[in-house]
PDB file of C-alpha atoms in Angstrom:
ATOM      1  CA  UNK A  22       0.000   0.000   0.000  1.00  0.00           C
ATOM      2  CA  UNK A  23       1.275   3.829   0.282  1.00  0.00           C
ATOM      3  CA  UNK A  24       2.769   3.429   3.690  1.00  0.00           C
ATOM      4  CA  UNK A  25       4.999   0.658   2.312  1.00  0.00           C
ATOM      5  CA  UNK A  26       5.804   2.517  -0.923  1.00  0.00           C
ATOM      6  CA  UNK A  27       6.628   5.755   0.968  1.00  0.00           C
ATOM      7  CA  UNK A  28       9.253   3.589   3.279  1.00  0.00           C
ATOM      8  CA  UNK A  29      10.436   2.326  -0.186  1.00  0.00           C
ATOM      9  CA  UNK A  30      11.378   5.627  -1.026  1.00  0.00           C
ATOM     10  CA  UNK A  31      12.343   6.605   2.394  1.00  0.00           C
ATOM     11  CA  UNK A  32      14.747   4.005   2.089  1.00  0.00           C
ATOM     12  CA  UNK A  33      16.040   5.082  -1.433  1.00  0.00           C
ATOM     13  CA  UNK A  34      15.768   9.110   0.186  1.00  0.00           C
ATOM     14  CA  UNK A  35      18.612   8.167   2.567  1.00  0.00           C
ATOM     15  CA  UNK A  36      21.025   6.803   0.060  1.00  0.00           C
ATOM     16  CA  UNK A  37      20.405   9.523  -2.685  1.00  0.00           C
ATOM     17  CA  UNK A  38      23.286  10.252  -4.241  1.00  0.00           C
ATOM     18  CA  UNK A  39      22.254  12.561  -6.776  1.00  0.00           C
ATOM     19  CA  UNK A  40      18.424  14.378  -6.023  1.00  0.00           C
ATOM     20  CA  UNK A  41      19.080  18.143  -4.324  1.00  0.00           C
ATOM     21  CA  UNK A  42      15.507  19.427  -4.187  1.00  0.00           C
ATOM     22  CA  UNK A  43      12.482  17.242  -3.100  1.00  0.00           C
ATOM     23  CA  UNK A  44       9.112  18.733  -2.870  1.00  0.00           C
ATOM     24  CA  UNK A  45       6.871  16.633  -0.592  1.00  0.00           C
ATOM     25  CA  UNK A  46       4.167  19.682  -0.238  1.00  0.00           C
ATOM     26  CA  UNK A  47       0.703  18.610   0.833  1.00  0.00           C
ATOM     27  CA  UNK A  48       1.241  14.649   1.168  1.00  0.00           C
ATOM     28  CA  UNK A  49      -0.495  14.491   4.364  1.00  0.00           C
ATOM     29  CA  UNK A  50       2.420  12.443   5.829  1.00  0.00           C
ATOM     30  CA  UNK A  51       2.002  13.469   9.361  1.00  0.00           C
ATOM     31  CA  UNK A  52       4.568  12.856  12.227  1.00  0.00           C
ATOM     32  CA  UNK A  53       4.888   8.966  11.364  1.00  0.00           C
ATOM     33  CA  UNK A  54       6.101  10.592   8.196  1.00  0.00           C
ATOM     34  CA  UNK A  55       8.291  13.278   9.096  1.00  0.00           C
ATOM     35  CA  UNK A  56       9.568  11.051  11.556  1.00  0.00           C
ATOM     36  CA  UNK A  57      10.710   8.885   8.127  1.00  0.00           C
ATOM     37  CA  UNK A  58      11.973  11.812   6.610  1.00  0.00           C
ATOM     38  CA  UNK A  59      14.254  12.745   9.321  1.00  0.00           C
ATOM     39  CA  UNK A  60      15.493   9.050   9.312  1.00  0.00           C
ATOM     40  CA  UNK A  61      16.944   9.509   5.621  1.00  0.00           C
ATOM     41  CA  UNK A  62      17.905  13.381   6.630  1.00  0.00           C
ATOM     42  CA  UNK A  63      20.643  11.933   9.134  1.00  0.00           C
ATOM     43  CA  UNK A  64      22.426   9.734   6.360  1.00  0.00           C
ATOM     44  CA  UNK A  65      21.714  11.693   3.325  1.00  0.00           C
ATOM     45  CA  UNK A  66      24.409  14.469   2.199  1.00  0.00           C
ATOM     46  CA  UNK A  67      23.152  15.223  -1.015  1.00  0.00           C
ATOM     47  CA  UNK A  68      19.379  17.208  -0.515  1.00  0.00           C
ATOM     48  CA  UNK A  69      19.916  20.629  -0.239  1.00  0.00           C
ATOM     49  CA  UNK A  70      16.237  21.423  -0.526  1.00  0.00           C
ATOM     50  CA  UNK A  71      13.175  20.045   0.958  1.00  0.00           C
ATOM     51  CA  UNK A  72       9.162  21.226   0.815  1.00  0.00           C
ATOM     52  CA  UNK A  73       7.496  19.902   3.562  1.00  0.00           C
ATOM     53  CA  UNK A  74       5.104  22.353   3.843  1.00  0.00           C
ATOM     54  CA  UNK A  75       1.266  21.980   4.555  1.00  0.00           C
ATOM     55  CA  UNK A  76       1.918  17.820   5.688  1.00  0.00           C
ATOM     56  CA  UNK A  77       0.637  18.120   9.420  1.00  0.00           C
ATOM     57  CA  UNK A  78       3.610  16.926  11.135  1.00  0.00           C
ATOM     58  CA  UNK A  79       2.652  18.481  14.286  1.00  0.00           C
ATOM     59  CA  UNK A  80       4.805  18.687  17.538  1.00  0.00           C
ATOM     60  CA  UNK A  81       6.686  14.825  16.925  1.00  0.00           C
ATOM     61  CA  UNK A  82       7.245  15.402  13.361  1.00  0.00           C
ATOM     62  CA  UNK A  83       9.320  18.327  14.068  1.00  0.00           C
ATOM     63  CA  UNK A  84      10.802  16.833  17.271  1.00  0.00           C
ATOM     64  CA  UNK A  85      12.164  14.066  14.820  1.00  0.00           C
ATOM     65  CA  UNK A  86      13.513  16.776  12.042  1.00  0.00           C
ATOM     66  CA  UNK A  87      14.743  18.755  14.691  1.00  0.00           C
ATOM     67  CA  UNK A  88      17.087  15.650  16.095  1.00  0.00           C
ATOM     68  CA  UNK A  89      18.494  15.405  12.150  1.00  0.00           C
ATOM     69  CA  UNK A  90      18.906  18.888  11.758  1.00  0.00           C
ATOM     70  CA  UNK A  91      21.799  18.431  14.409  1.00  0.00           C
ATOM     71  CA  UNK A  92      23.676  15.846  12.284  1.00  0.00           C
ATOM     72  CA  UNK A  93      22.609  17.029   8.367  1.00  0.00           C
ATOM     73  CA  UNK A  94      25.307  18.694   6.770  1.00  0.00           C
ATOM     74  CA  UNK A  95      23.700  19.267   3.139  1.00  0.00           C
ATOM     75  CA  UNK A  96      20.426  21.194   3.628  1.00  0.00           C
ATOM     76  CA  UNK A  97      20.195  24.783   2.901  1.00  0.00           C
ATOM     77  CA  UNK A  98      16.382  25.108   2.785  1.00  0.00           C
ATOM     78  CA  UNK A  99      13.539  23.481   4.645  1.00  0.00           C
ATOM     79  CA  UNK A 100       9.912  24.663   4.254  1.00  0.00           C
ATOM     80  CA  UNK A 101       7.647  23.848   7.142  1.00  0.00           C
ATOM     81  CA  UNK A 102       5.083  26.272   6.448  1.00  0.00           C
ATOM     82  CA  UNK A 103       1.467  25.636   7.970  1.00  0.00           C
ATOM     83  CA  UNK A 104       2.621  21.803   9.716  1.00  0.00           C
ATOM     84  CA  UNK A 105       0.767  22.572  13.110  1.00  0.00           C
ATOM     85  CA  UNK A 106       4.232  22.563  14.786  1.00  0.00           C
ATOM     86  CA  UNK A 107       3.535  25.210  17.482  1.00  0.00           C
ATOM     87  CA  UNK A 108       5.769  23.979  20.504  1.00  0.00           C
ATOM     88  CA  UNK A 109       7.856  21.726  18.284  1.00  0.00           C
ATOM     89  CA  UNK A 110       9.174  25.104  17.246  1.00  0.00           C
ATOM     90  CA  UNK A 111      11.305  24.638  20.949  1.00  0.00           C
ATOM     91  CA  UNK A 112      13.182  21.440  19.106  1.00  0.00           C
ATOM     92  CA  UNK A 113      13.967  23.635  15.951  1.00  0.00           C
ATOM     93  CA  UNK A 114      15.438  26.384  17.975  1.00  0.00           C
ATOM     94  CA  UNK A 115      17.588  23.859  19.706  1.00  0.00           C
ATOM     95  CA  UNK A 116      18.697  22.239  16.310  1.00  0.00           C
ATOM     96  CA  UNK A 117      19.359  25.817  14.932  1.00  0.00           C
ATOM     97  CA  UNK A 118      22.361  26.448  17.614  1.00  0.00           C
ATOM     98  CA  UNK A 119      24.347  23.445  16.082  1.00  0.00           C
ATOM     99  CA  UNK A 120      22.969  22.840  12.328  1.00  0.00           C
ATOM    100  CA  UNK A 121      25.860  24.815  10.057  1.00  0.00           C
ATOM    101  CA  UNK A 122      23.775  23.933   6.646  1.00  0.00           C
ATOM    102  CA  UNK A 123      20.849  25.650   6.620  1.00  0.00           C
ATOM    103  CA  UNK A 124      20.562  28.768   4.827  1.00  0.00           C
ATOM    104  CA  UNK A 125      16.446  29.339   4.854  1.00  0.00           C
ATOM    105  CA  UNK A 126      13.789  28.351   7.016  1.00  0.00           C
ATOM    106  CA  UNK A 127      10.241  28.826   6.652  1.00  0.00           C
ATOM    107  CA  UNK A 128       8.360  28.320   9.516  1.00  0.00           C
ATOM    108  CA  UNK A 129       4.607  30.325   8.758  1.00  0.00           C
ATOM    109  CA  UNK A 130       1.718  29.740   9.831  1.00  0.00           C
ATOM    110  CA  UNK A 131       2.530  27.354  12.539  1.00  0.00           C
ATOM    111  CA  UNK A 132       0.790  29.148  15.743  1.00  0.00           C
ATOM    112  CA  UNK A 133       4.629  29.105  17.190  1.00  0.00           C
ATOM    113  CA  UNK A 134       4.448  30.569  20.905  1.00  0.00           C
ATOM    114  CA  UNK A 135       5.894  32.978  22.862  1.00  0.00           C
ATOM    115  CA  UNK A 136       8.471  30.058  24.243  1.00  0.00           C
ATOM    116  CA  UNK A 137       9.636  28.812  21.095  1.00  0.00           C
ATOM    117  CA  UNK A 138       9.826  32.053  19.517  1.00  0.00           C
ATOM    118  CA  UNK A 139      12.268  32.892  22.060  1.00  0.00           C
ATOM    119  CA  UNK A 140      14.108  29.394  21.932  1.00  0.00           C
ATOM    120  CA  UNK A 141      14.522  30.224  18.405  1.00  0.00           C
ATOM    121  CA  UNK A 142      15.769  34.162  19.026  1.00  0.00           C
ATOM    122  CA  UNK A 143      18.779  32.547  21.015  1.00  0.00           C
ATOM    123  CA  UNK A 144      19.653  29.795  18.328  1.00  0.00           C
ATOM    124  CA  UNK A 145      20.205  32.668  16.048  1.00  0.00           C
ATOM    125  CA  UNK A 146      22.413  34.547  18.469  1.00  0.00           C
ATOM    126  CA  UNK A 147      24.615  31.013  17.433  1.00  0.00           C
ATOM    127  CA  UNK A 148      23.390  29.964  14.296  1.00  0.00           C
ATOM    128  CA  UNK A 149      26.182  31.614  11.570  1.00  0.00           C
ATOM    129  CA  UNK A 150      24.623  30.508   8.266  1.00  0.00           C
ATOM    130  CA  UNK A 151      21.015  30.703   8.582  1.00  0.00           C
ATOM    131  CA  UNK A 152      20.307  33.723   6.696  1.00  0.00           C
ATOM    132  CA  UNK A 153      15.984  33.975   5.532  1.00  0.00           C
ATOM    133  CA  UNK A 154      13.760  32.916   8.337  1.00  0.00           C
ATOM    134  CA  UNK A 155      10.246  33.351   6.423  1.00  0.00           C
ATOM    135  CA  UNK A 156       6.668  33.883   7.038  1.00  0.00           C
ATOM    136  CA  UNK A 157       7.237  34.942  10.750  1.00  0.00           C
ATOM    137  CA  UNK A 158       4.498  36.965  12.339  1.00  0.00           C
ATOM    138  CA  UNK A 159       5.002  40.341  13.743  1.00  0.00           C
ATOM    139  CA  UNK A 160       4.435  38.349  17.692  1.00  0.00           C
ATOM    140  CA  UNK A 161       7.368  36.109  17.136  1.00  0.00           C
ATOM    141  CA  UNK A 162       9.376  39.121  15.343  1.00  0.00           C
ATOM    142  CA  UNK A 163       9.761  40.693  18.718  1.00  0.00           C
ATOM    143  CA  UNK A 164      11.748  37.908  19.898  1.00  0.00           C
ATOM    144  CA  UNK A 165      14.114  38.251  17.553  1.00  0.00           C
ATOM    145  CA  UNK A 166      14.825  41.810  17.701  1.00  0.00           C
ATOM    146  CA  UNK A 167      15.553  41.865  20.689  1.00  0.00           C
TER     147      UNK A 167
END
């Protein structure tokens, strides 16, 4: 079925040798899926960009990106725009103060709290290469000004 097709490609995700962009925008693959995703993140060094915007990956999903963010050396964008992530935000920011890859991160419309936005606000005080952190409302912005 599609949950053993997607860990078939999953499986061929991690040893990509030659795919740099993968768009896996409104799949609907949830934490279980991000969870795979973040599986293949930590041995892949090839993707530089991933889309896994509007997937509802919630608060595990990102947890589980978050913990491969810390070891990927090869992505330079990651779109989680509109995932439900609100305090997974907290795992992100932690990720952020070690992950020397990313360039962009788009993190919209994702209800991200007052703790996370400030979790995040510190990783950046660390973070030297992250350089376009979109789709942030104007609540979260005053975290990072300060």
């Amino acid at each position: 079925g599609n949950e053993e097709s997607f860990n078939k490609f999953v499986d061929a995700l991690a040893s990509n040798k030659t795919c740099k962009k993968l768009d896996l925008g409104n799949n609907k693959i949830g934490a279980s899926g991000a969870e795979k995703i973040a599986y293949a993140l930590k041995i892949n060094n090839t993707l530089q960009v991933l889309d896994l915007k509007t997937n509802a990956i919630g608060p595990k999903g990102a947890q589980k990106l978050a913990d491969a963010l810390k070891v990927n050396k090869s992505l330079r964008e990651l779109n989680l725009w509109y995932n439900g992530i609100k305090k997974g935000c907290v795992a992100i920011g932690e990720a952020l103060k070690t992950n020397r890859s990313l360039e962009t991160l788009d993190l919209g419309n994702n209800k991200i709290g007052a703790i996370s936005a400030e979790r995040i606000a510190e990783a950046l005080k660390e973070n030297v290469t992250l350089q376009n952190l979109k789709s942030v409302n104007a609540a979260f912005m005053q975290y990072i000004m300060i």
